[in-house]
mmCIF file with all atom_site columns, C-alpha atoms in Angstrom:
data_model
loop_
_atom_site.group_PDB
_atom_site.id
_atom_site.type_symbol
_atom_site.label_atom_id
_atom_site.label_alt_id
_atom_site.label_comp_id
_atom_site.label_asym_id
_atom_site.label_entity_id
_atom_site.label_seq_id
_atom_site.pdbx_PDB_ins_code
_atom_site.Cartn_x
_atom_site.Cartn_y
_atom_site.Cartn_z
_atom_site.occupancy
_atom_site.B_iso_or_equiv
_atom_site.pdbx_formal_charge
_atom_site.auth_seq_id
_atom_site.auth_comp_id
_atom_site.auth_asym_id
_atom_site.auth_atom_id
_atom_site.pdbx_PDB_model_num
ATOM 1   C CA . UNK A 1 1   ? -36.396 -2.518 -8.688  1.00 0.00 ? 270 UNK A CA 1
ATOM 2   C CA . UNK A 1 2   ? -38.445 -0.203 -10.911 1.00 0.00 ? 271 UNK A CA 1
ATOM 3   C CA . UNK A 1 3   ? -40.599 -3.039 -12.199 1.00 0.00 ? 272 UNK A CA 1
ATOM 4   C CA . UNK A 1 4   ? -41.280 -4.268 -8.669  1.00 0.00 ? 273 UNK A CA 1
ATOM 5   C CA . UNK A 1 5   ? -42.222 -0.781 -7.460  1.00 0.00 ? 274 UNK A CA 1
ATOM 6   C CA . UNK A 1 6   ? -44.668 -0.283 -10.320 1.00 0.00 ? 275 UNK A CA 1
ATOM 7   C CA . UNK A 1 7   ? -46.185 -3.716 -9.733  1.00 0.00 ? 276 UNK A CA 1
ATOM 8   C CA . UNK A 1 8   ? -46.591 -3.071 -5.975  1.00 0.00 ? 277 UNK A CA 1
ATOM 9   C CA . UNK A 1 9   ? -48.129 0.367  -6.532  1.00 0.00 ? 278 UNK A CA 1
ATOM 10  C CA . UNK A 1 10  ? -50.572 -0.926 -9.133  1.00 0.00 ? 279 UNK A CA 1
ATOM 11  C CA . UNK A 1 11  ? -51.553 -3.774 -6.814  1.00 0.00 ? 280 UNK A CA 1
ATOM 12  C CA . UNK A 1 12  ? -52.063 -1.585 -3.738  1.00 0.00 ? 281 UNK A CA 1
ATOM 13  C CA . UNK A 1 13  ? -54.116 0.995  -5.635  1.00 0.00 ? 282 UNK A CA 1
ATOM 14  C CA . UNK A 1 14  ? -56.086 -1.509 -7.722  1.00 0.00 ? 283 UNK A CA 1
ATOM 15  C CA . UNK A 1 15  ? -54.584 -0.195 -10.951 1.00 0.00 ? 284 UNK A CA 1
ATOM 16  C CA . UNK A 1 16  ? -55.000 3.527  -10.279 1.00 0.00 ? 285 UNK A CA 1
ATOM 17  C CA . UNK A 1 17  ? -52.937 5.783  -12.553 1.00 0.00 ? 286 UNK A CA 1
ATOM 18  C CA . UNK A 1 18  ? -49.368 6.103  -11.304 1.00 0.00 ? 287 UNK A CA 1
ATOM 19  C CA . UNK A 1 19  ? -47.242 9.245  -11.647 1.00 0.00 ? 288 UNK A CA 1
ATOM 20  C CA . UNK A 1 20  ? -43.470 8.905  -11.214 1.00 0.00 ? 289 UNK A CA 1
ATOM 21  C CA . UNK A 1 21  ? -40.694 11.462 -10.775 1.00 0.00 ? 290 UNK A CA 1
ATOM 22  C CA . UNK A 1 22  ? -37.855 9.963  -12.753 1.00 0.00 ? 291 UNK A CA 1
ATOM 23  C CA . UNK A 1 23  ? -37.040 7.606  -11.196 1.00 0.00 ? 292 UNK A CA 1
ATOM 24  C CA . UNK A 1 24  ? -33.291 8.099  -11.150 1.00 0.00 ? 293 UNK A CA 1
ATOM 25  C CA . UNK A 1 25  ? -31.436 4.917  -12.060 1.00 0.00 ? 294 UNK A CA 1
ATOM 26  C CA . UNK A 1 26  ? -28.199 6.170  -10.504 1.00 0.00 ? 295 UNK A CA 1
ATOM 27  C CA . UNK A 1 27  ? -27.173 8.853  -8.020  1.00 0.00 ? 296 UNK A CA 1
ATOM 28  C CA . UNK A 1 28  ? -23.851 9.771  -9.686  1.00 0.00 ? 297 UNK A CA 1
ATOM 29  C CA . UNK A 1 29  ? -25.392 11.829 -12.488 1.00 0.00 ? 298 UNK A CA 1
ATOM 30  C CA . UNK A 1 30  ? -25.396 15.278 -10.849 1.00 0.00 ? 299 UNK A CA 1
ATOM 31  C CA . UNK A 1 31  ? -25.869 17.787 -13.629 1.00 0.00 ? 300 UNK A CA 1
ATOM 32  C CA . UNK A 1 32  ? -27.274 15.015 -15.818 1.00 0.00 ? 301 UNK A CA 1
ATOM 33  C CA . UNK A 1 33  ? -30.147 13.822 -13.646 1.00 0.00 ? 302 UNK A CA 1
ATOM 34  C CA . UNK A 1 34  ? -32.516 14.508 -16.554 1.00 0.00 ? 303 UNK A CA 1
ATOM 35  C CA . UNK A 1 35  ? -30.769 11.676 -18.427 1.00 0.00 ? 304 UNK A CA 1
ATOM 36  C CA . UNK A 1 36  ? -30.742 9.303  -15.442 1.00 0.00 ? 305 UNK A CA 1
ATOM 37  C CA . UNK A 1 37  ? -34.410 10.181 -14.864 1.00 0.00 ? 306 UNK A CA 1
ATOM 38  C CA . UNK A 1 38  ? -35.305 9.597  -18.508 1.00 0.00 ? 307 UNK A CA 1
ATOM 39  C CA . UNK A 1 39  ? -33.746 6.131  -18.412 1.00 0.00 ? 308 UNK A CA 1
ATOM 40  C CA . UNK A 1 40  ? -35.731 5.348  -15.276 1.00 0.00 ? 309 UNK A CA 1
ATOM 41  C CA . UNK A 1 41  ? -38.839 6.945  -16.751 1.00 0.00 ? 310 UNK A CA 1
ATOM 42  C CA . UNK A 1 42  ? -38.623 4.797  -19.875 1.00 0.00 ? 311 UNK A CA 1
ATOM 43  C CA . UNK A 1 43  ? -38.415 1.686  -17.714 1.00 0.00 ? 312 UNK A CA 1
ATOM 44  C CA . UNK A 1 44  ? -41.221 2.858  -15.415 1.00 0.00 ? 313 UNK A CA 1
ATOM 45  C CA . UNK A 1 45  ? -43.500 3.638  -18.362 1.00 0.00 ? 314 UNK A CA 1
ATOM 46  C CA . UNK A 1 46  ? -42.692 0.299  -19.957 1.00 0.00 ? 315 UNK A CA 1
ATOM 47  C CA . UNK A 1 47  ? -43.640 -1.484 -16.740 1.00 0.00 ? 316 UNK A CA 1
ATOM 48  C CA . UNK A 1 48  ? -46.897 0.425  -16.356 1.00 0.00 ? 317 UNK A CA 1
ATOM 49  C CA . UNK A 1 49  ? -46.384 3.946  -14.985 1.00 0.00 ? 318 UNK A CA 1
ATOM 50  C CA . UNK A 1 50  ? -49.055 6.162  -16.490 1.00 0.00 ? 319 UNK A CA 1
ATOM 51  C CA . UNK A 1 51  ? -47.459 9.604  -16.178 1.00 0.00 ? 320 UNK A CA 1
ATOM 52  C CA . UNK A 1 52  ? -43.828 10.737 -16.156 1.00 0.00 ? 321 UNK A CA 1
ATOM 53  C CA . UNK A 1 53  ? -42.685 13.849 -14.331 1.00 0.00 ? 322 UNK A CA 1
ATOM 54  C CA . UNK A 1 54  ? -39.651 15.487 -15.859 1.00 0.00 ? 323 UNK A CA 1
ATOM 55  C CA . UNK A 1 55  ? -36.357 15.798 -14.011 1.00 0.00 ? 324 UNK A CA 1
ATOM 56  C CA . UNK A 1 56  ? -34.039 18.703 -14.809 1.00 0.00 ? 325 UNK A CA 1
ATOM 57  C CA . UNK A 1 57  ? -30.240 18.756 -15.122 1.00 0.00 ? 326 UNK A CA 1
ATOM 58  C CA . UNK A 1 58  ? -30.291 21.073 -12.085 1.00 0.00 ? 327 UNK A CA 1
ATOM 59  C CA . UNK A 1 59  ? -32.131 18.535 -9.911  1.00 0.00 ? 328 UNK A CA 1
ATOM 60  C CA . UNK A 1 60  ? -30.551 18.265 -6.444  1.00 0.00 ? 329 UNK A CA 1
ATOM 61  C CA . UNK A 1 61  ? -28.177 21.145 -7.270  1.00 0.00 ? 330 UNK A CA 1
ATOM 62  C CA . UNK A 1 62  ? -30.247 24.328 -7.621  1.00 0.00 ? 331 UNK A CA 1
ATOM 63  C CA . UNK A 1 63  ? -33.547 25.761 -8.776  1.00 0.00 ? 332 UNK A CA 1
ATOM 64  C CA . UNK A 1 64  ? -33.873 25.074 -12.485 1.00 0.00 ? 333 UNK A CA 1
ATOM 65  C CA . UNK A 1 65  ? -33.786 27.724 -15.177 1.00 0.00 ? 334 UNK A CA 1
ATOM 66  C CA . UNK A 1 66  ? -36.259 27.777 -18.042 1.00 0.00 ? 335 UNK A CA 1
ATOM 67  C CA . UNK A 1 67  ? -33.650 26.024 -20.214 1.00 0.00 ? 336 UNK A CA 1
ATOM 68  C CA . UNK A 1 68  ? -33.218 23.300 -17.573 1.00 0.00 ? 337 UNK A CA 1
ATOM 69  C CA . UNK A 1 69  ? -36.981 22.739 -17.553 1.00 0.00 ? 338 UNK A CA 1
ATOM 70  C CA . UNK A 1 70  ? -37.042 22.498 -21.357 1.00 0.00 ? 339 UNK A CA 1
ATOM 71  C CA . UNK A 1 71  ? -34.192 19.944 -21.304 1.00 0.00 ? 340 UNK A CA 1
ATOM 72  C CA . UNK A 1 72  ? -35.978 17.930 -18.620 1.00 0.00 ? 341 UNK A CA 1
ATOM 73  C CA . UNK A 1 73  ? -39.298 17.911 -20.460 1.00 0.00 ? 342 UNK A CA 1
ATOM 74  C CA . UNK A 1 74  ? -37.627 16.834 -23.702 1.00 0.00 ? 343 UNK A CA 1
ATOM 75  C CA . UNK A 1 75  ? -35.739 14.026 -21.940 1.00 0.00 ? 344 UNK A CA 1
ATOM 76  C CA . UNK A 1 76  ? -39.038 12.871 -20.427 1.00 0.00 ? 345 UNK A CA 1
ATOM 77  C CA . UNK A 1 77  ? -40.758 12.976 -23.831 1.00 0.00 ? 346 UNK A CA 1
ATOM 78  C CA . UNK A 1 78  ? -37.981 10.813 -25.274 1.00 0.00 ? 347 UNK A CA 1
ATOM 79  C CA . UNK A 1 79  ? -38.410 8.369  -22.376 1.00 0.00 ? 348 UNK A CA 1
ATOM 80  C CA . UNK A 1 80  ? -42.165 8.132  -22.957 1.00 0.00 ? 349 UNK A CA 1
ATOM 81  C CA . UNK A 1 81  ? -41.651 7.597  -26.680 1.00 0.00 ? 350 UNK A CA 1
ATOM 82  C CA . UNK A 1 82  ? -39.029 4.895  -26.076 1.00 0.00 ? 351 UNK A CA 1
ATOM 83  C CA . UNK A 1 83  ? -41.416 3.102  -23.717 1.00 0.00 ? 352 UNK A CA 1
ATOM 84  C CA . UNK A 1 84  ? -44.216 3.319  -26.269 1.00 0.00 ? 353 UNK A CA 1
ATOM 85  C CA . UNK A 1 85  ? -41.895 1.823  -28.896 1.00 0.00 ? 354 UNK A CA 1
ATOM 86  C CA . UNK A 1 86  ? -40.943 -0.997 -26.546 1.00 0.00 ? 355 UNK A CA 1
ATOM 87  C CA . UNK A 1 87  ? -44.628 -1.654 -25.811 1.00 0.00 ? 356 UNK A CA 1
ATOM 88  C CA . UNK A 1 88  ? -45.368 -1.907 -29.533 1.00 0.00 ? 357 UNK A CA 1
ATOM 89  C CA . UNK A 1 89  ? -47.512 1.218  -29.849 1.00 0.00 ? 358 UNK A CA 1
ATOM 90  C CA . UNK A 1 90  ? -48.198 1.703  -33.553 1.00 0.00 ? 359 UNK A CA 1
ATOM 91  C CA . UNK A 1 91  ? -48.083 5.498  -33.581 1.00 0.00 ? 360 UNK A CA 1
ATOM 92  C CA . UNK A 1 92  ? -44.580 5.477  -32.060 1.00 0.00 ? 361 UNK A CA 1
ATOM 93  C CA . UNK A 1 93  ? -43.338 2.980  -34.645 1.00 0.00 ? 362 UNK A CA 1
ATOM 94  C CA . UNK A 1 94  ? -44.834 5.108  -37.446 1.00 0.00 ? 363 UNK A CA 1
ATOM 95  C CA . UNK A 1 95  ? -43.008 8.197  -36.160 1.00 0.00 ? 364 UNK A CA 1
ATOM 96  C CA . UNK A 1 96  ? -39.693 6.355  -36.003 1.00 0.00 ? 365 UNK A CA 1
ATOM 97  C CA . UNK A 1 97  ? -40.230 4.782  -39.422 1.00 0.00 ? 366 UNK A CA 1
ATOM 98  C CA . UNK A 1 98  ? -40.895 8.215  -40.933 1.00 0.00 ? 367 UNK A CA 1
ATOM 99  C CA . UNK A 1 99  ? -37.688 9.547  -39.367 1.00 0.00 ? 368 UNK A CA 1
ATOM 100 C CA . UNK A 1 100 ? -35.735 6.496  -40.572 1.00 0.00 ? 369 UNK A CA 1
ATOM 101 C CA . UNK A 1 101 ? -36.968 7.039  -44.132 1.00 0.00 ? 370 UNK A CA 1
ATOM 102 C CA . UNK A 1 102 ? -35.998 10.719 -43.937 1.00 0.00 ? 371 UNK A CA 1
ATOM 103 C CA . UNK A 1 103 ? -32.525 9.780  -42.732 1.00 0.00 ? 372 UNK A CA 1
ATOM 104 C CA . UNK A 1 104 ? -32.164 7.222  -45.524 1.00 0.00 ? 373 UNK A CA 1
ATOM 105 C CA . UNK A 1 105 ? -33.162 9.864  -48.078 1.00 0.00 ? 374 UNK A CA 1
ATOM 106 C CA . UNK A 1 106 ? -31.000 12.528 -46.405 1.00 0.00 ? 375 UNK A CA 1
ATOM 107 C CA . UNK A 1 107 ? -34.163 14.649 -46.188 1.00 0.00 ? 376 UNK A CA 1
ATOM 108 C CA . UNK A 1 108 ? -33.069 17.233 -43.650 1.00 0.00 ? 377 UNK A CA 1
ATOM 109 C CA . UNK A 1 109 ? -36.398 19.080 -43.679 1.00 0.00 ? 378 UNK A CA 1
ATOM 110 C CA . UNK A 1 110 ? -38.379 16.043 -42.534 1.00 0.00 ? 379 UNK A CA 1
ATOM 111 C CA . UNK A 1 111 ? -35.630 14.978 -40.122 1.00 0.00 ? 380 UNK A CA 1
ATOM 112 C CA . UNK A 1 112 ? -35.809 18.357 -38.425 1.00 0.00 ? 381 UNK A CA 1
ATOM 113 C CA . UNK A 1 113 ? -39.630 18.397 -38.442 1.00 0.00 ? 382 UNK A CA 1
ATOM 114 C CA . UNK A 1 114 ? -39.798 14.890 -36.921 1.00 0.00 ? 383 UNK A CA 1
ATOM 115 C CA . UNK A 1 115 ? -37.252 15.558 -34.192 1.00 0.00 ? 384 UNK A CA 1
ATOM 116 C CA . UNK A 1 116 ? -38.360 15.897 -30.591 1.00 0.00 ? 385 UNK A CA 1
ATOM 117 C CA . UNK A 1 117 ? -37.042 19.480 -30.599 1.00 0.00 ? 386 UNK A CA 1
ATOM 118 C CA . UNK A 1 118 ? -37.064 20.865 -34.154 1.00 0.00 ? 387 UNK A CA 1
ATOM 119 C CA . UNK A 1 119 ? -35.718 24.249 -33.058 1.00 0.00 ? 388 UNK A CA 1
ATOM 120 C CA . UNK A 1 120 ? -32.582 22.680 -31.554 1.00 0.00 ? 389 UNK A CA 1
ATOM 121 C CA . UNK A 1 121 ? -32.146 20.218 -34.436 1.00 0.00 ? 390 UNK A CA 1
ATOM 122 C CA . UNK A 1 122 ? -32.329 23.065 -36.961 1.00 0.00 ? 391 UNK A CA 1
ATOM 123 C CA . UNK A 1 123 ? -29.907 25.225 -34.971 1.00 0.00 ? 392 UNK A CA 1
ATOM 124 C CA . UNK A 1 124 ? -27.402 22.367 -34.732 1.00 0.00 ? 393 UNK A CA 1
ATOM 125 C CA . UNK A 1 125 ? -27.725 21.571 -38.431 1.00 0.00 ? 394 UNK A CA 1
ATOM 126 C CA . UNK A 1 126 ? -27.263 25.216 -39.390 1.00 0.00 ? 395 UNK A CA 1
ATOM 127 C CA . UNK A 1 127 ? -24.380 25.843 -36.983 1.00 0.00 ? 396 UNK A CA 1
ATOM 128 C CA . UNK A 1 128 ? -21.746 24.017 -39.016 1.00 0.00 ? 397 UNK A CA 1
ATOM 129 C CA . UNK A 1 129 ? -20.388 25.047 -42.356 1.00 0.00 ? 398 UNK A CA 1
ATOM 130 C CA . UNK A 1 130 ? -19.957 21.957 -44.397 1.00 0.00 ? 399 UNK A CA 1
ATOM 131 C CA . UNK A 1 131 ? -20.034 22.881 -48.056 1.00 0.00 ? 400 UNK A CA 1
ATOM 132 C CA . UNK A 1 132 ? -22.351 20.002 -48.937 1.00 0.00 ? 401 UNK A CA 1
ATOM 133 C CA . UNK A 1 133 ? -26.004 20.470 -48.082 1.00 0.00 ? 402 UNK A CA 1
ATOM 134 C CA . UNK A 1 134 ? -26.758 16.777 -48.487 1.00 0.00 ? 403 UNK A CA 1
ATOM 135 C CA . UNK A 1 135 ? -24.617 15.398 -45.631 1.00 0.00 ? 404 UNK A CA 1
ATOM 136 C CA . UNK A 1 136 ? -23.667 16.431 -42.104 1.00 0.00 ? 405 UNK A CA 1
ATOM 137 C CA . UNK A 1 137 ? -20.236 17.268 -40.712 1.00 0.00 ? 406 UNK A CA 1
ATOM 138 C CA . UNK A 1 138 ? -19.932 14.012 -38.753 1.00 0.00 ? 407 UNK A CA 1
ATOM 139 C CA . UNK A 1 139 ? -18.953 11.940 -41.809 1.00 0.00 ? 408 UNK A CA 1
ATOM 140 C CA . UNK A 1 140 ? -18.993 14.596 -44.527 1.00 0.00 ? 409 UNK A CA 1
ATOM 141 C CA . UNK A 1 141 ? -18.051 13.192 -47.919 1.00 0.00 ? 410 UNK A CA 1
ATOM 142 C CA . UNK A 1 142 ? -17.623 9.747  -46.334 1.00 0.00 ? 411 UNK A CA 1
ATOM 143 C CA . UNK A 1 143 ? -21.311 9.509  -45.369 1.00 0.00 ? 412 UNK A CA 1
ATOM 144 C CA . UNK A 1 144 ? -22.312 5.841  -45.662 1.00 0.00 ? 413 UNK A CA 1
ATOM 145 C CA . UNK A 1 145 ? -25.918 6.743  -46.458 1.00 0.00 ? 414 UNK A CA 1
ATOM 146 C CA . UNK A 1 146 ? -24.895 9.076  -49.289 1.00 0.00 ? 415 UNK A CA 1
ATOM 147 C CA . UNK A 1 147 ? -22.431 6.500  -50.655 1.00 0.00 ? 416 UNK A CA 1
ATOM 148 C CA . UNK A 1 148 ? -25.134 3.825  -50.818 1.00 0.00 ? 417 UNK A CA 1
ATOM 149 C CA . UNK A 1 149 ? -27.657 6.288  -52.256 1.00 0.00 ? 418 UNK A CA 1
ATOM 150 C CA . UNK A 1 150 ? -25.192 7.426  -54.950 1.00 0.00 ? 419 UNK A CA 1
ATOM 151 C CA . UNK A 1 151 ? -24.338 3.825  -55.863 1.00 0.00 ? 420 UNK A CA 1
ATOM 152 C CA . UNK A 1 152 ? -27.974 3.091  -56.663 1.00 0.00 ? 421 UNK A CA 1
ATOM 153 C CA . UNK A 1 153 ? -28.328 0.320  -54.088 1.00 0.00 ? 422 UNK A CA 1
#
């Protein structure tokens, strides 16, 4: 349905720039409409929407707080980036490749710098006591990346 709506709008307006709110891909995501909107936004951008309006987690429930707006904007930025990746935009691929290399090297500084929200990434990284600076607490000493790196492969 999203693809058809974008196609119709572009046809009726002779290709004028199109600005979408969301669109929400499901109505059951109350409290998480920013995620449902980001999924729809990624699809809309892939199919030709030119601008994405953010949706907040508070959408359809209350006026958003500043934090809700920040979460909505970040979700929308992720959607736009995902669409650019899917459309083969070189800059988006370069950003993801840089992050992938940083993850492979367990380079936490670059991983945090490259993240869509470095402040949150840094706070999450610093919020767990792990004893080993090289890995995270998800896998700890069983980190597959560290195991491969240590084996010399």
